[in-house]
mmCIF file with all atom_site columns, C-alpha atoms in Angstrom:
data_model
loop_
_atom_site.group_PDB
_atom_site.id
_atom_site.type_symbol
_atom_site.label_atom_id
_atom_site.label_alt_id
_atom_site.label_comp_id
_atom_site.label_asym_id
_atom_site.label_entity_id
_atom_site.label_seq_id
_atom_site.pdbx_PDB_ins_code
_atom_site.Cartn_x
_atom_site.Cartn_y
_atom_site.Cartn_z
_atom_site.occupancy
_atom_site.B_iso_or_equiv
_atom_site.pdbx_formal_charge
_atom_site.auth_seq_id
_atom_site.auth_comp_id
_atom_site.auth_asym_id
_atom_site.auth_atom_id
_atom_site.pdbx_PDB_model_num
ATOM 1   C CA . MET A 1 1   ? 37.801  -4.850  -37.121 1.00 0.00 ? 5   MET A CA 1
ATOM 2   C CA . ARG A 1 2   ? 36.803  -5.601  -40.998 1.00 0.00 ? 6   ARG A CA 1
ATOM 3   C CA . PHE A 1 3   ? 33.586  -3.084  -42.759 1.00 0.00 ? 7   PHE A CA 1
ATOM 4   C CA . SER A 1 4   ? 31.363  -5.902  -41.857 1.00 0.00 ? 8   SER A CA 1
ATOM 5   C CA . SER A 1 5   ? 31.688  -5.927  -38.501 1.00 0.00 ? 9   SER A CA 1
ATOM 6   C CA . ARG A 1 6   ? 31.950  -2.204  -37.858 1.00 0.00 ? 10  ARG A CA 1
ATOM 7   C CA . LEU A 1 7   ? 28.844  -2.040  -39.158 1.00 0.00 ? 11  LEU A CA 1
ATOM 8   C CA . ILE A 1 8   ? 27.344  -4.460  -37.254 1.00 0.00 ? 12  ILE A CA 1
ATOM 9   C CA . PHE A 1 9   ? 29.262  -3.194  -33.678 1.00 0.00 ? 13  PHE A CA 1
ATOM 10  C CA . CYS A 1 10  ? 27.519  0.343   -34.673 1.00 0.00 ? 14  CYS A CA 1
ATOM 11  C CA . THR A 1 11  ? 23.842  -1.531  -35.898 1.00 0.00 ? 15  THR A CA 1
ATOM 12  C CA . ALA A 1 12  ? 23.987  -3.655  -32.834 1.00 0.00 ? 16  ALA A CA 1
ATOM 13  C CA . ALA A 1 13  ? 25.376  -1.484  -29.826 1.00 0.00 ? 17  ALA A CA 1
ATOM 14  C CA . PRO A 1 14  ? 22.707  0.441   -30.344 1.00 0.00 ? 18  PRO A CA 1
ATOM 15  C CA . ALA A 1 15  ? 19.750  -1.593  -30.327 1.00 0.00 ? 19  ALA A CA 1
ATOM 16  C CA . VAL A 1 16  ? 20.957  -3.261  -27.271 1.00 0.00 ? 20  VAL A CA 1
ATOM 17  C CA . LEU A 1 17  ? 20.670  -0.640  -25.087 1.00 0.00 ? 21  LEU A CA 1
ATOM 18  C CA . PHE A 1 18  ? 17.322  -0.487  -26.456 1.00 0.00 ? 22  PHE A CA 1
ATOM 19  C CA . VAL A 1 19  ? 17.496  -3.674  -24.749 1.00 0.00 ? 23  VAL A CA 1
ATOM 20  C CA . LEU A 1 20  ? 18.319  -3.640  -21.891 1.00 0.00 ? 24  LEU A CA 1
ATOM 21  C CA . ALA A 1 21  ? 16.384  -0.059  -21.453 1.00 0.00 ? 25  ALA A CA 1
ATOM 22  C CA . LEU A 1 22  ? 13.152  -1.634  -22.740 1.00 0.00 ? 26  LEU A CA 1
ATOM 23  C CA . LEU A 1 23  ? 14.140  -5.148  -20.279 1.00 0.00 ? 27  LEU A CA 1
ATOM 24  C CA . SER A 1 24  ? 14.552  -1.675  -16.909 1.00 0.00 ? 28  SER A CA 1
ATOM 25  C CA . SER A 1 25  ? 11.044  -0.555  -17.678 1.00 0.00 ? 29  SER A CA 1
ATOM 26  C CA . LEU A 1 26  ? 9.585   -4.339  -17.784 1.00 0.00 ? 30  LEU A CA 1
ATOM 27  C CA . TRP A 1 27  ? 11.640  -5.040  -14.264 1.00 0.00 ? 31  TRP A CA 1
ATOM 28  C CA . GLY A 1 28  ? 10.723  -1.566  -12.534 1.00 0.00 ? 32  GLY A CA 1
ATOM 29  C CA . LEU A 1 29  ? 6.288   -1.462  -13.488 1.00 0.00 ? 33  LEU A CA 1
ATOM 30  C CA . THR A 1 30  ? 6.994   -5.529  -12.697 1.00 0.00 ? 34  THR A CA 1
ATOM 31  C CA . ARG A 1 31  ? 8.296   -3.925  -9.561  1.00 0.00 ? 35  ARG A CA 1
ATOM 32  C CA . THR A 1 32  ? 6.075   -0.855  -8.924  1.00 0.00 ? 36  THR A CA 1
ATOM 33  C CA . GLN A 1 33  ? 3.328   -3.220  -9.397  1.00 0.00 ? 37  GLN A CA 1
ATOM 34  C CA . SER A 1 34  ? 4.251   -6.519  -6.596  1.00 0.00 ? 38  SER A CA 1
ATOM 35  C CA . ASP A 1 35  ? 5.142   -3.389  -3.696  1.00 0.00 ? 39  ASP A CA 1
ATOM 36  C CA . PHE A 1 36  ? 2.063   -1.081  -4.077  1.00 0.00 ? 40  PHE A CA 1
ATOM 37  C CA . ASP A 1 37  ? -0.037  -4.505  -3.396  1.00 0.00 ? 41  ASP A CA 1
ATOM 38  C CA . ALA A 1 38  ? 1.871   -5.096  -1.185  1.00 0.00 ? 42  ALA A CA 1
ATOM 39  C CA . TYR A 1 39  ? 1.011   -1.220  0.628   1.00 0.00 ? 43  TYR A CA 1
ATOM 40  C CA . LEU A 1 40  ? -2.413  -2.733  -0.735  1.00 0.00 ? 44  LEU A CA 1
ATOM 41  C CA . SER A 1 41  ? -2.851  -5.958  0.813   1.00 0.00 ? 45  SER A CA 1
ATOM 42  C CA . SER A 1 42  ? -0.736  -4.761  4.671   1.00 0.00 ? 46  SER A CA 1
ATOM 43  C CA . ASP A 1 43  ? -0.236  -1.236  5.166   1.00 0.00 ? 47  ASP A CA 1
ATOM 44  C CA . GLN A 1 44  ? -3.057  0.371   3.777   1.00 0.00 ? 48  GLN A CA 1
ATOM 45  C CA . ALA A 1 45  ? -5.792  -2.909  5.104   1.00 0.00 ? 49  ALA A CA 1
ATOM 46  C CA . VAL A 1 46  ? -4.100  -2.248  9.019   1.00 0.00 ? 50  VAL A CA 1
ATOM 47  C CA . VAL A 1 47  ? -5.593  1.139   8.958   1.00 0.00 ? 51  VAL A CA 1
ATOM 48  C CA . THR A 1 48  ? -8.713  0.244   6.737   1.00 0.00 ? 52  THR A CA 1
ATOM 49  C CA . GLN A 1 49  ? -9.702  -3.055  9.346   1.00 0.00 ? 53  GLN A CA 1
ATOM 50  C CA . LEU A 1 50  ? -8.277  -0.317  12.381  1.00 0.00 ? 54  LEU A CA 1
ATOM 51  C CA . GLN A 1 51  ? -11.131 2.597   10.638  1.00 0.00 ? 55  GLN A CA 1
ATOM 52  C CA . GLU A 1 52  ? -13.677 -0.642  11.635  1.00 0.00 ? 56  GLU A CA 1
ATOM 53  C CA . LEU A 1 53  ? -12.350 -1.545  14.364  1.00 0.00 ? 57  LEU A CA 1
ATOM 54  C CA . TYR A 1 54  ? -13.089 1.370   15.853  1.00 0.00 ? 58  TYR A CA 1
ATOM 55  C CA . ALA A 1 55  ? -16.718 1.548   13.765  1.00 0.00 ? 59  ALA A CA 1
ATOM 56  C CA . GLN A 1 56  ? -17.946 -1.654  15.334  1.00 0.00 ? 60  GLN A CA 1
ATOM 57  C CA . GLY A 1 57  ? -17.036 0.040   18.990  1.00 0.00 ? 61  GLY A CA 1
ATOM 58  C CA . LEU A 1 58  ? -19.381 2.776   18.194  1.00 0.00 ? 62  LEU A CA 1
ATOM 59  C CA . GLN A 1 59  ? -22.361 0.374   16.236  1.00 0.00 ? 63  GLN A CA 1
ATOM 60  C CA . SER A 1 60  ? -21.545 -2.032  19.560  1.00 0.00 ? 64  SER A CA 1
ATOM 61  C CA . GLY A 1 61  ? -22.126 0.846   22.063  1.00 0.00 ? 65  GLY A CA 1
ATOM 62  C CA . GLN A 1 62  ? -25.203 2.667   20.566  1.00 0.00 ? 66  GLN A CA 1
ATOM 63  C CA . ALA A 1 63  ? -27.018 -0.907  20.588  1.00 0.00 ? 67  ALA A CA 1
ATOM 64  C CA . VAL A 1 64  ? -26.030 -1.129  24.060  1.00 0.00 ? 68  VAL A CA 1
ATOM 65  C CA . ARG A 1 65  ? -27.529 2.863   24.703  1.00 0.00 ? 69  ARG A CA 1
ATOM 66  C CA . ASN A 1 66  ? -31.255 1.201   23.374  1.00 0.00 ? 70  ASN A CA 1
ATOM 67  C CA . ILE A 1 67  ? -31.306 -1.806  24.870  1.00 0.00 ? 71  ILE A CA 1
ATOM 68  C CA . VAL A 1 68  ? -30.909 0.361   27.923  1.00 0.00 ? 72  VAL A CA 1
ATOM 69  C CA . LEU A 1 69  ? -34.290 2.706   26.513  1.00 0.00 ? 73  LEU A CA 1
ATOM 70  C CA . ASN A 1 70  ? -35.755 -0.538  25.606  1.00 0.00 ? 74  ASN A CA 1
ATOM 71  C CA . PRO A 1 71  ? -35.209 -4.082  27.145  1.00 0.00 ? 75  PRO A CA 1
ATOM 72  C CA . ALA A 1 72  ? -37.397 -5.785  24.308  1.00 0.00 ? 76  ALA A CA 1
ATOM 73  C CA . ASP A 1 73  ? -35.942 -4.322  22.334  1.00 0.00 ? 77  ASP A CA 1
ATOM 74  C CA . GLN A 1 74  ? -34.638 -7.881  19.777  1.00 0.00 ? 78  GLN A CA 1
ATOM 75  C CA . GLN A 1 75  ? -32.795 -5.453  17.172  1.00 0.00 ? 79  GLN A CA 1
ATOM 76  C CA . ALA A 1 76  ? -30.807 -4.218  19.174  1.00 0.00 ? 80  ALA A CA 1
ATOM 77  C CA . VAL A 1 77  ? -29.720 -7.324  20.915  1.00 0.00 ? 81  VAL A CA 1
ATOM 78  C CA . GLN A 1 78  ? -29.364 -8.947  16.825  1.00 0.00 ? 82  GLN A CA 1
ATOM 79  C CA . ASN A 1 79  ? -26.689 -5.182  16.315  1.00 0.00 ? 83  ASN A CA 1
ATOM 80  C CA . LEU A 1 80  ? -24.893 -5.889  19.906  1.00 0.00 ? 84  LEU A CA 1
ATOM 81  C CA . ARG A 1 81  ? -24.645 -9.168  18.255  1.00 0.00 ? 85  ARG A CA 1
ATOM 82  C CA . GLY A 1 82  ? -23.251 -7.613  14.642  1.00 0.00 ? 86  GLY A CA 1
ATOM 83  C CA . ALA A 1 83  ? -21.011 -5.604  15.764  1.00 0.00 ? 87  ALA A CA 1
ATOM 84  C CA . ARG A 1 84  ? -19.000 -7.675  18.223  1.00 0.00 ? 88  ARG A CA 1
ATOM 85  C CA . ASP A 1 85  ? -19.014 -10.437 15.619  1.00 0.00 ? 89  ASP A CA 1
ATOM 86  C CA . ALA A 1 86  ? -18.023 -7.850  12.974  1.00 0.00 ? 90  ALA A CA 1
ATOM 87  C CA . TYR A 1 87  ? -15.537 -6.935  15.680  1.00 0.00 ? 91  TYR A CA 1
ATOM 88  C CA . ASP A 1 88  ? -13.268 -10.097 16.630  1.00 0.00 ? 92  ASP A CA 1
ATOM 89  C CA . SER A 1 89  ? -13.351 -10.817 12.813  1.00 0.00 ? 93  SER A CA 1
ATOM 90  C CA . ALA A 1 90  ? -11.659 -6.984  12.468  1.00 0.00 ? 94  ALA A CA 1
ATOM 91  C CA . TYR A 1 91  ? -9.188  -7.807  14.442  1.00 0.00 ? 95  TYR A CA 1
ATOM 92  C CA . ALA A 1 92  ? -7.974  -11.047 13.834  1.00 0.00 ? 96  ALA A CA 1
ATOM 93  C CA . ASP A 1 93  ? -7.949  -9.959  10.730  1.00 0.00 ? 97  ASP A CA 1
ATOM 94  C CA . VAL A 1 94  ? -5.645  -6.366  12.122  1.00 0.00 ? 98  VAL A CA 1
ATOM 95  C CA . ARG A 1 95  ? -3.900  -9.323  14.524  1.00 0.00 ? 99  ARG A CA 1
ATOM 96  C CA . ARG A 1 96  ? -2.300  -11.702 11.150  1.00 0.00 ? 100 ARG A CA 1
ATOM 97  C CA . ARG A 1 97  ? -1.471  -8.056  8.816   1.00 0.00 ? 101 ARG A CA 1
ATOM 98  C CA . VAL A 1 98  ? 0.497   -5.997  12.303  1.00 0.00 ? 102 VAL A CA 1
ATOM 99  C CA . GLN A 1 99  ? 2.384   -9.800  12.931  1.00 0.00 ? 103 GLN A CA 1
ATOM 100 C CA . GLY A 1 100 ? 6.387   -9.194  12.544  1.00 0.00 ? 104 GLY A CA 1
ATOM 101 C CA . THR A 1 101 ? 5.796   -4.731  12.786  1.00 0.00 ? 105 THR A CA 1
ATOM 102 C CA . ALA A 1 102 ? 6.505   -2.459  14.952  1.00 0.00 ? 106 ALA A CA 1
ATOM 103 C CA . LEU A 1 103 ? 3.053   -2.087  16.027  1.00 0.00 ? 107 LEU A CA 1
ATOM 104 C CA . GLU A 1 104 ? 2.068   -5.813  17.023  1.00 0.00 ? 108 GLU A CA 1
ATOM 105 C CA . ASP A 1 105 ? 2.526   -5.016  20.504  1.00 0.00 ? 109 ASP A CA 1
ATOM 106 C CA . ALA A 1 106 ? 0.220   -2.609  20.652  1.00 0.00 ? 110 ALA A CA 1
ATOM 107 C CA . VAL A 1 107 ? -2.343  -3.581  19.063  1.00 0.00 ? 111 VAL A CA 1
ATOM 108 C CA . GLY A 1 108 ? -2.102  -7.445  20.841  1.00 0.00 ? 112 GLY A CA 1
ATOM 109 C CA . LYS A 1 109 ? -3.257  -4.531  23.284  1.00 0.00 ? 113 LYS A CA 1
ATOM 110 C CA . LEU A 1 110 ? -6.269  -3.844  22.189  1.00 0.00 ? 114 LEU A CA 1
ATOM 111 C CA . GLN A 1 111 ? -8.082  -7.209  23.093  1.00 0.00 ? 115 GLN A CA 1
ATOM 112 C CA . ALA A 1 112 ? -7.159  -6.687  27.058  1.00 0.00 ? 116 ALA A CA 1
ATOM 113 C CA . LEU A 1 113 ? -9.340  -3.092  26.126  1.00 0.00 ? 117 LEU A CA 1
ATOM 114 C CA . ARG A 1 114 ? -11.822 -4.503  24.592  1.00 0.00 ? 118 ARG A CA 1
ATOM 115 C CA . THR A 1 115 ? -12.349 -7.053  27.012  1.00 0.00 ? 119 THR A CA 1
ATOM 116 C CA . ALA A 1 116 ? -13.005 -4.869  29.567  1.00 0.00 ? 120 ALA A CA 1
ATOM 117 C CA . GLN A 1 117 ? -15.327 -3.126  27.869  1.00 0.00 ? 121 GLN A CA 1
ATOM 118 C CA . SER A 1 118 ? -17.944 -5.531  26.247  1.00 0.00 ? 122 SER A CA 1
ATOM 119 C CA . SER A 1 119 ? -17.919 -7.565  29.830  1.00 0.00 ? 123 SER A CA 1
ATOM 120 C CA . GLU A 1 120 ? -18.985 -3.514  30.871  1.00 0.00 ? 124 GLU A CA 1
ATOM 121 C CA . GLN A 1 121 ? -21.851 -4.310  28.519  1.00 0.00 ? 125 GLN A CA 1
ATOM 122 C CA . ASP A 1 122 ? -22.374 -7.883  29.171  1.00 0.00 ? 126 ASP A CA 1
ATOM 123 C CA . LYS A 1 123 ? -23.520 -6.547  33.545  1.00 0.00 ? 127 LYS A CA 1
ATOM 124 C CA . VAL A 1 124 ? -25.642 -3.169  32.329  1.00 0.00 ? 128 VAL A CA 1
ATOM 125 C CA . VAL A 1 125 ? -27.199 -5.625  29.300  1.00 0.00 ? 129 VAL A CA 1
ATOM 126 C CA . VAL A 1 126 ? -28.385 -7.693  32.372  1.00 0.00 ? 130 VAL A CA 1
ATOM 127 C CA . LEU A 1 127 ? -29.462 -4.602  34.248  1.00 0.00 ? 131 LEU A CA 1
ATOM 128 C CA . ALA A 1 128 ? -31.548 -3.177  31.846  1.00 0.00 ? 132 ALA A CA 1
ATOM 129 C CA . SER A 1 129 ? -33.831 -6.436  32.442  1.00 0.00 ? 133 SER A CA 1
ATOM 130 C CA . GLN A 1 130 ? -33.950 -5.522  35.861  1.00 0.00 ? 134 GLN A CA 1
ATOM 131 C CA . ASP A 1 131 ? -33.363 -1.616  37.126  1.00 0.00 ? 135 ASP A CA 1
ATOM 132 C CA . GLN A 1 132 ? -33.350 0.331   34.074  1.00 0.00 ? 136 GLN A CA 1
ATOM 133 C CA . GLN A 1 133 ? -31.494 3.335   36.698  1.00 0.00 ? 137 GLN A CA 1
ATOM 134 C CA . ALA A 1 134 ? -28.816 1.188   37.527  1.00 0.00 ? 138 ALA A CA 1
ATOM 135 C CA . ALA A 1 135 ? -28.133 0.059   33.961  1.00 0.00 ? 139 ALA A CA 1
ATOM 136 C CA . THR A 1 136 ? -28.251 3.876   33.476  1.00 0.00 ? 140 THR A CA 1
ATOM 137 C CA . ALA A 1 137 ? -25.980 4.882   35.949  1.00 0.00 ? 141 ALA A CA 1
ATOM 138 C CA . ALA A 1 138 ? -23.865 1.366   35.685  1.00 0.00 ? 142 ALA A CA 1
ATOM 139 C CA . LEU A 1 139 ? -24.320 2.539   31.632  1.00 0.00 ? 143 LEU A CA 1
ATOM 140 C CA . LYS A 1 140 ? -22.279 6.058   32.445  1.00 0.00 ? 144 LYS A CA 1
ATOM 141 C CA . ALA A 1 141 ? -20.222 4.980   35.244  1.00 0.00 ? 145 ALA A CA 1
ATOM 142 C CA . ASN A 1 142 ? -18.124 2.019   33.925  1.00 0.00 ? 146 ASN A CA 1
ATOM 143 C CA . GLU A 1 143 ? -18.978 0.947   30.130  1.00 0.00 ? 147 GLU A CA 1
ATOM 144 C CA . THR A 1 144 ? -18.344 4.924   28.974  1.00 0.00 ? 148 THR A CA 1
ATOM 145 C CA . PRO A 1 145 ? -14.661 5.218   30.696  1.00 0.00 ? 149 PRO A CA 1
ATOM 146 C CA . ALA A 1 146 ? -14.192 1.588   29.550  1.00 0.00 ? 150 ALA A CA 1
ATOM 147 C CA . TRP A 1 147 ? -15.074 2.802   26.199  1.00 0.00 ? 151 TRP A CA 1
ATOM 148 C CA . ARG A 1 148 ? -13.183 6.094   26.178  1.00 0.00 ? 152 ARG A CA 1
ATOM 149 C CA . GLU A 1 149 ? -10.120 3.774   27.046  1.00 0.00 ? 153 GLU A CA 1
ATOM 150 C CA . LEU A 1 150 ? -10.482 1.545   24.409  1.00 0.00 ? 154 LEU A CA 1
ATOM 151 C CA . ARG A 1 151 ? -11.225 4.245   21.704  1.00 0.00 ? 155 ARG A CA 1
ATOM 152 C CA . GLY A 1 152 ? -8.241  6.527   22.432  1.00 0.00 ? 156 GLY A CA 1
ATOM 153 C CA . ALA A 1 153 ? -6.018  3.669   21.832  1.00 0.00 ? 157 ALA A CA 1
ATOM 154 C CA . LEU A 1 154 ? -7.942  2.260   18.529  1.00 0.00 ? 158 LEU A CA 1
ATOM 155 C CA . LEU A 1 155 ? -7.299  6.343   17.589  1.00 0.00 ? 159 LEU A CA 1
ATOM 156 C CA . GLN A 1 156 ? -3.772  6.144   18.503  1.00 0.00 ? 160 GLN A CA 1
ATOM 157 C CA . GLN A 1 157 ? -2.983  2.678   16.677  1.00 0.00 ? 161 GLN A CA 1
ATOM 158 C CA . LEU A 1 158 ? -4.786  4.037   13.872  1.00 0.00 ? 162 LEU A CA 1
ATOM 159 C CA . GLN A 1 159 ? -2.980  7.082   13.714  1.00 0.00 ? 163 GLN A CA 1
ATOM 160 C CA . ALA A 1 160 ? 0.319   4.929   13.754  1.00 0.00 ? 164 ALA A CA 1
ATOM 161 C CA . ALA A 1 161 ? -0.668  3.520   11.002  1.00 0.00 ? 165 ALA A CA 1
ATOM 162 C CA . ARG A 1 162 ? -1.542  6.296   9.110   1.00 0.00 ? 166 ARG A CA 1
ATOM 163 C CA . GLU A 1 163 ? 1.989   7.185   9.277   1.00 0.00 ? 167 GLU A CA 1
ATOM 164 C CA . ALA A 1 164 ? 3.877   3.638   8.371   1.00 0.00 ? 168 ALA A CA 1
ATOM 165 C CA . ALA A 1 165 ? 0.479   3.638   4.583   1.00 0.00 ? 169 ALA A CA 1
ATOM 166 C CA . GLN A 1 166 ? 2.443   7.117   3.574   1.00 0.00 ? 170 GLN A CA 1
ATOM 167 C CA . ALA A 1 167 ? 5.750   6.596   4.198   1.00 0.00 ? 171 ALA A CA 1
ATOM 168 C CA . SER A 1 168 ? 5.226   2.859   2.357   1.00 0.00 ? 172 SER A CA 1
ATOM 169 C CA . HIS A 1 169 ? 3.495   4.733   0.344   1.00 0.00 ? 173 HIS A CA 1
ATOM 170 C CA . GLU A 1 170 ? 6.158   7.428   -0.240  1.00 0.00 ? 174 GLU A CA 1
ATOM 171 C CA . ALA A 1 171 ? 8.639   4.836   -0.524  1.00 0.00 ? 175 ALA A CA 1
ATOM 172 C CA . THR A 1 172 ? 6.840   2.933   -3.264  1.00 0.00 ? 176 THR A CA 1
ATOM 173 C CA . ARG A 1 173 ? 6.396   5.744   -5.963  1.00 0.00 ? 177 ARG A CA 1
ATOM 174 C CA . SER A 1 174 ? 10.425  7.841   -5.291  1.00 0.00 ? 178 SER A CA 1
ATOM 175 C CA . ALA A 1 175 ? 10.774  3.351   -5.713  1.00 0.00 ? 179 ALA A CA 1
ATOM 176 C CA . ALA A 1 176 ? 9.078   4.254   -9.566  1.00 0.00 ? 180 ALA A CA 1
ATOM 177 C CA . GLN A 1 177 ? 10.098  7.449   -10.053 1.00 0.00 ? 181 GLN A CA 1
ATOM 178 C CA . ARG A 1 178 ? 13.929  6.662   -9.331  1.00 0.00 ? 182 ARG A CA 1
ATOM 179 C CA . MET A 1 179 ? 12.739  3.498   -11.939 1.00 0.00 ? 183 MET A CA 1
ATOM 180 C CA . GLN A 1 180 ? 11.509  6.046   -14.784 1.00 0.00 ? 184 GLN A CA 1
ATOM 181 C CA . TRP A 1 181 ? 15.008  7.523   -14.987 1.00 0.00 ? 185 TRP A CA 1
ATOM 182 C CA . TRP A 1 182 ? 16.806  5.271   -15.123 1.00 0.00 ? 186 TRP A CA 1
ATOM 183 C CA . SER A 1 183 ? 15.056  3.605   -17.883 1.00 0.00 ? 187 SER A CA 1
ATOM 184 C CA . ALA A 1 184 ? 14.781  7.052   -19.663 1.00 0.00 ? 188 ALA A CA 1
ATOM 185 C CA . GLY A 1 185 ? 18.513  7.108   -19.118 1.00 0.00 ? 189 GLY A CA 1
ATOM 186 C CA . LEU A 1 186 ? 19.050  4.450   -20.868 1.00 0.00 ? 190 LEU A CA 1
ATOM 187 C CA . ALA A 1 187 ? 17.501  5.053   -23.639 1.00 0.00 ? 191 ALA A CA 1
ATOM 188 C CA . LEU A 1 188 ? 18.681  8.612   -24.176 1.00 0.00 ? 192 LEU A CA 1
ATOM 189 C CA . LEU A 1 189 ? 22.638  7.073   -23.812 1.00 0.00 ? 193 LEU A CA 1
ATOM 190 C CA . ALA A 1 190 ? 21.508  4.107   -26.545 1.00 0.00 ? 194 ALA A CA 1
ATOM 191 C CA . VAL A 1 191 ? 19.645  7.483   -28.864 1.00 0.00 ? 195 VAL A CA 1
ATOM 192 C CA . VAL A 1 192 ? 23.431  9.489   -28.163 1.00 0.00 ? 196 VAL A CA 1
ATOM 193 C CA . VAL A 1 193 ? 25.338  6.518   -29.169 1.00 0.00 ? 197 VAL A CA 1
ATOM 194 C CA . ALA A 1 194 ? 23.477  5.002   -32.021 1.00 0.00 ? 198 ALA A CA 1
ATOM 195 C CA . ALA A 1 195 ? 23.772  8.898   -33.394 1.00 0.00 ? 199 ALA A CA 1
ATOM 196 C CA . ALA A 1 196 ? 27.445  8.226   -32.228 1.00 0.00 ? 200 ALA A CA 1
ATOM 197 C CA . LEU A 1 197 ? 28.048  5.007   -34.074 1.00 0.00 ? 201 LEU A CA 1
ATOM 198 C CA . LEU A 1 198 ? 26.632  6.262   -36.768 1.00 0.00 ? 202 LEU A CA 1
ATOM 199 C CA . TRP A 1 199 ? 28.476  9.909   -37.424 1.00 0.00 ? 203 TRP A CA 1
ATOM 200 C CA . VAL A 1 200 ? 31.787  6.919   -36.735 1.00 0.00 ? 204 VAL A CA 1
ATOM 201 C CA . MET A 1 201 ? 30.288  3.993   -39.716 1.00 0.00 ? 205 MET A CA 1
ATOM 202 C CA . VAL A 1 202 ? 29.182  7.350   -42.117 1.00 0.00 ? 206 VAL A CA 1
ATOM 203 C CA . ARG A 1 203 ? 32.945  8.477   -41.868 1.00 0.00 ? 207 ARG A CA 1
ATOM 204 C CA . THR A 1 204 ? 34.870  4.720   -42.248 1.00 0.00 ? 208 THR A CA 1
ATOM 205 C CA . LEU A 1 205 ? 32.426  3.894   -45.349 1.00 0.00 ? 209 LEU A CA 1
ATOM 206 C CA . ARG A 1 206 ? 33.314  7.492   -46.708 1.00 0.00 ? 210 ARG A CA 1
ATOM 207 C CA . GLN A 1 207 ? 37.088  6.200   -45.451 1.00 0.00 ? 211 GLN A CA 1
ATOM 208 C CA . GLU A 1 208 ? 36.785  2.870   -47.604 1.00 0.00 ? 212 GLU A CA 1
ATOM 209 C CA . LEU A 1 209 ? 35.047  3.669   -50.596 1.00 0.00 ? 213 LEU A CA 1
ATOM 210 C CA . GLY A 1 210 ? 37.649  7.156   -50.607 1.00 0.00 ? 214 GLY A CA 1
ATOM 211 C CA . GLY A 1 211 ? 35.083  9.350   -50.370 1.00 0.00 ? 215 GLY A CA 1
ATOM 212 C CA . ASP A 1 212 ? 31.284  10.389  -50.761 1.00 0.00 ? 216 ASP A CA 1
ATOM 213 C CA . PRO A 1 213 ? 29.571  6.793   -51.483 1.00 0.00 ? 217 PRO A CA 1
ATOM 214 C CA . ALA A 1 214 ? 27.938  8.868   -55.081 1.00 0.00 ? 218 ALA A CA 1
ATOM 215 C CA . ASP A 1 215 ? 30.885  9.487   -55.867 1.00 0.00 ? 219 ASP A CA 1
ATOM 216 C CA . ALA A 1 216 ? 32.164  5.780   -55.241 1.00 0.00 ? 220 ALA A CA 1
ATOM 217 C CA . ARG A 1 217 ? 29.040  4.882   -57.949 1.00 0.00 ? 221 ARG A CA 1
ATOM 218 C CA . ALA A 1 218 ? 29.813  7.169   -60.748 1.00 0.00 ? 222 ALA A CA 1
ATOM 219 C CA . ALA A 1 219 ? 33.590  6.263   -60.785 1.00 0.00 ? 223 ALA A CA 1
ATOM 220 C CA . LEU A 1 220 ? 32.687  2.751   -60.784 1.00 0.00 ? 224 LEU A CA 1
ATOM 221 C CA . ARG A 1 221 ? 30.142  3.522   -63.707 1.00 0.00 ? 225 ARG A CA 1
#
């Protein structure tokens, strides 16, 4: 190999390795960002929406109790309607997000429990305007057990969603860490190769010139 070719190789090889390390880092950063976005838009979003279902279930129950205490309380009626609308919106969103996952069937079963609770709430609201004592009895005997059943199912699915989100988060973090080590390894390899090729280039230069370049320059003078 000609001396000029050796010189080009010694210069290009480390540069290629550094470029590969840089491209690897960029690719790892892009993939980590993509995985993190998926985590936020799916796993963590499911947890958030299940928490919203639980909160709106509590809110609707409190609104029904306020109506029993004062059937003429229009604010309580509006609160009940708003809580139901918010629950339905959150449930539609979480159903969409869990499609094709292990939570799909369990989340789908929540609808029947919610329908049963809403039916009992409607009965209590009707009774509240007719017989407050009967409404209170129906609240304790029917609506409260229906909410407890729904609440238990919600808490169970919330726990499962949190565990799935935690696993997804750990997987994303581990993948990012592996990519960091890979990029650092390539950069270190580039440094080692650059040092080795520099030594080869100096040794080759001495062989070509028959000694140190300064001695060769002095001899030429």
